[in-house]
Amino acid sequence: MTPITRVIDAFVAQLAAISTANGHATDIAHIETEAIQINLRSETPLPLLHVRRLASNVDARAGRGTRKESISLQIEAYLDLKTHGRAGQDALLNDLYNAIYPESQVLLDGLAVTITTGEAEMDDAELGSRILPIYLPVTITYTRTR
């Protein structure tokens, strides 16, 4: 398994821990990582997270056989407006931040990992759609030995 695959799998595992049993406000029904695009139907269980890989980059050699690599991801979260409303959208965004930025530093098999997020985009609950989305860009950077 490549370092990129291990890092993404560990990140998705952090997101999978979002549940009321773990102290979060939201229970995630499903996390999709394989599909390029999500087809939301009326029977699709929500809230749903879609984690999509956008790009990978080797930044530079850090010296002595190590190099810094980064992965750009997009988290797309979808909630049902009637069940969760705007308060649920805010709670899920807070749950995402709490899962992405745990209290302790993330270390994965000797890889020091840094996670940064961009600005979250959310549709307004007043738009009338049945589904409230959250779009959150994430960059994961790690240094690995070649």
C-alpha positions as semicolon CSV with decimal commas, in nm:
position;residue;x (nm);y (nm);z (nm)
1;M;0,000;0,000;0,000
2;T;0,143;0,338;-0,102
3;P;0,194;0,621;0,148
4;I;-0,077;0,826;-0,027
5;T;-0,329;0,541;0,010
6;R;-0,234;0,494;0,378
7;V;-0,274;0,867;0,447
8;I;-0,612;0,889;0,273
9;D;-0,735;0,573;0,449
10;A;-0,630;0,714;0,788
11;F;-0,802;1,046;0,708
12;V;-1,126;0,870;0,608
13;A;-1,106;0,668;0,932
14;Q;-1,093;1,000;1,125
15;L;-1,407;1,111;0,943
16;A;-1,575;0,774;1,003
17;A;-1,544;0,839;1,377
18;I;-1,803;1,118;1,346
19;S;-2,095;0,980;1,544
20;T;-2,299;1,073;1,847
21;A;-2,145;0,772;2,024
22;N;-1,806;0,948;1,994
23;G;-1,935;1,281;2,127
24;H;-2,022;1,444;1,795
25;A;-2,356;1,607;1,714
26;T;-2,402;1,408;1,392
27;D;-2,425;1,043;1,289
28;I;-2,282;0,991;0,939
29;A;-2,489;0,745;0,736
30;H;-2,220;0,672;0,476
31;I;-1,878;0,786;0,351
32;E;-1,817;0,747;-0,022
33;T;-1,458;0,749;-0,146
34;E;-1,474;0,558;-0,474
35;A;-1,731;0,745;-0,685
36;I;-1,616;1,049;-0,879
37;Q;-1,960;1,207;-0,846
38;I;-2,247;1,133;-0,610
39;N;-2,597;1,073;-0,742
40;L;-2,829;1,171;-0,457
41;R;-3,170;1,009;-0,473
42;S;-3,462;1,032;-0,236
43;E;-3,366;0,694;-0,084
44;T;-2,998;0,790;-0,031
45;P;-2,926;0,782;0,344
46;L;-2,811;1,119;0,476
47;P;-2,589;1,269;0,612
48;L;-2,347;1,148;0,349
49;L;-1,980;1,240;0,313
50;H;-1,810;1,220;-0,025
51;V;-1,429;1,240;-0,008
52;R;-1,279;1,306;-0,346
53;R;-0,909;1,326;-0,433
54;L;-0,835;1,632;-0,646
55;A;-0,456;1,631;-0,685
56;S;-0,126;1,504;-0,549
57;N;0,198;1,698;-0,545
58;V;0,561;1,643;-0,451
59;D;0,668;1,979;-0,307
60;A;1,040;1,940;-0,264
61;R;1,311;1,717;-0,134
62;A;1,359;1,781;0,233
63;G;1,705;1,625;0,231
64;R;1,868;1,294;0,321
65;G;1,626;1,086;0,115
66;T;1,307;1,246;0,240
67;R;1,054;1,447;0,046
68;K;0,743;1,646;0,121
69;E;0,424;1,536;-0,055
70;S;0,070;1,674;-0,044
71;I;-0,276;1,555;-0,137
72;S;-0,566;1,787;-0,213
73;L;-0,908;1,650;-0,125
74;Q;-1,263;1,782;-0,130
75;I;-1,511;1,678;0,137
76;E;-1,867;1,711;0,019
77;A;-2,119;1,665;0,299
78;Y;-2,492;1,636;0,230
79;L;-2,772;1,668;0,488
80;D;-3,147;1,648;0,464
81;L;-3,297;1,996;0,516
82;K;-3,616;1,873;0,687
83;T;-3,432;1,647;0,931
84;H;-3,130;1,864;1,012
85;G;-3,190;2,222;0,895
86;R;-2,935;2,500;0,920
87;A;-2,845;2,408;1,278
88;G;-2,759;2,056;1,160
89;Q;-2,545;2,199;0,881
90;D;-2,352;2,409;1,132
91;A;-2,319;2,112;1,368
92;L;-2,184;1,886;1,091
93;L;-1,929;2,147;0,986
94;N;-1,816;2,168;1,348
95;D;-1,798;1,786;1,364
96;L;-1,585;1,784;1,047
97;Y;-1,340;2,033;1,198
98;N;-1,323;1,834;1,522
99;A;-1,251;1,513;1,328
100;I;-0,996;1,677;1,097
101;Y;-0,812;1,855;1,378
102;P;-0,796;1,605;1,666
103;E;-0,637;1,712;1,994
104;S;-0,321;1,511;1,925
105;Q;-0,092;1,528;1,622
106;V;-0,157;1,267;1,355
107;L;0,132;1,026;1,299
108;L;0,099;0,745;1,052
109;D;0,366;0,475;1,029
110;G;0,648;0,726;1,073
111;L;0,488;0,990;0,848
112;A;0,443;1,329;1,011
113;V;0,112;1,456;0,874
114;T;-0,018;1,814;0,860
115;I;-0,379;1,885;0,763
116;T;-0,511;2,224;0,653
117;T;-0,857;2,320;0,538
118;G;-0,973;2,592;0,304
119;E;-1,285;2,800;0,332
120;A;-1,604;2,595;0,364
121;E;-1,883;2,668;0,117
122;M;-2,241;2,602;0,224
123;D;-2,572;2,651;0,048
124;D;-2,826;2,853;0,239
125;A;-3,116;2,662;0,392
126;E;-3,353;2,922;0,244
127;L;-3,278;2,819;-0,116
128;G;-3,552;2,557;-0,101
129;S;-3,348;2,250;-0,188
130;R;-3,417;1,924;-0,003
131;I;-3,044;1,878;0,052
132;L;-2,801;2,108;0,232
133;P;-2,442;2,066;0,108
134;I;-2,110;2,160;0,263
135;Y;-1,798;2,176;0,045
136;L;-1,470;2,172;0,237
137;P;-1,129;2,166;0,063
138;V;-0,856;1,983;0,255
139;T;-0,482;1,959;0,196
140;I;-0,283;1,684;0,366
141;T;0,095;1,727;0,366
142;Y;0,341;1,466;0,489
143;T;0,713;1,400;0,475
144;R;0,827;1,054;0,383
145;T;1,154;0,870;0,333
146;R;1,209;0,739;-0,016
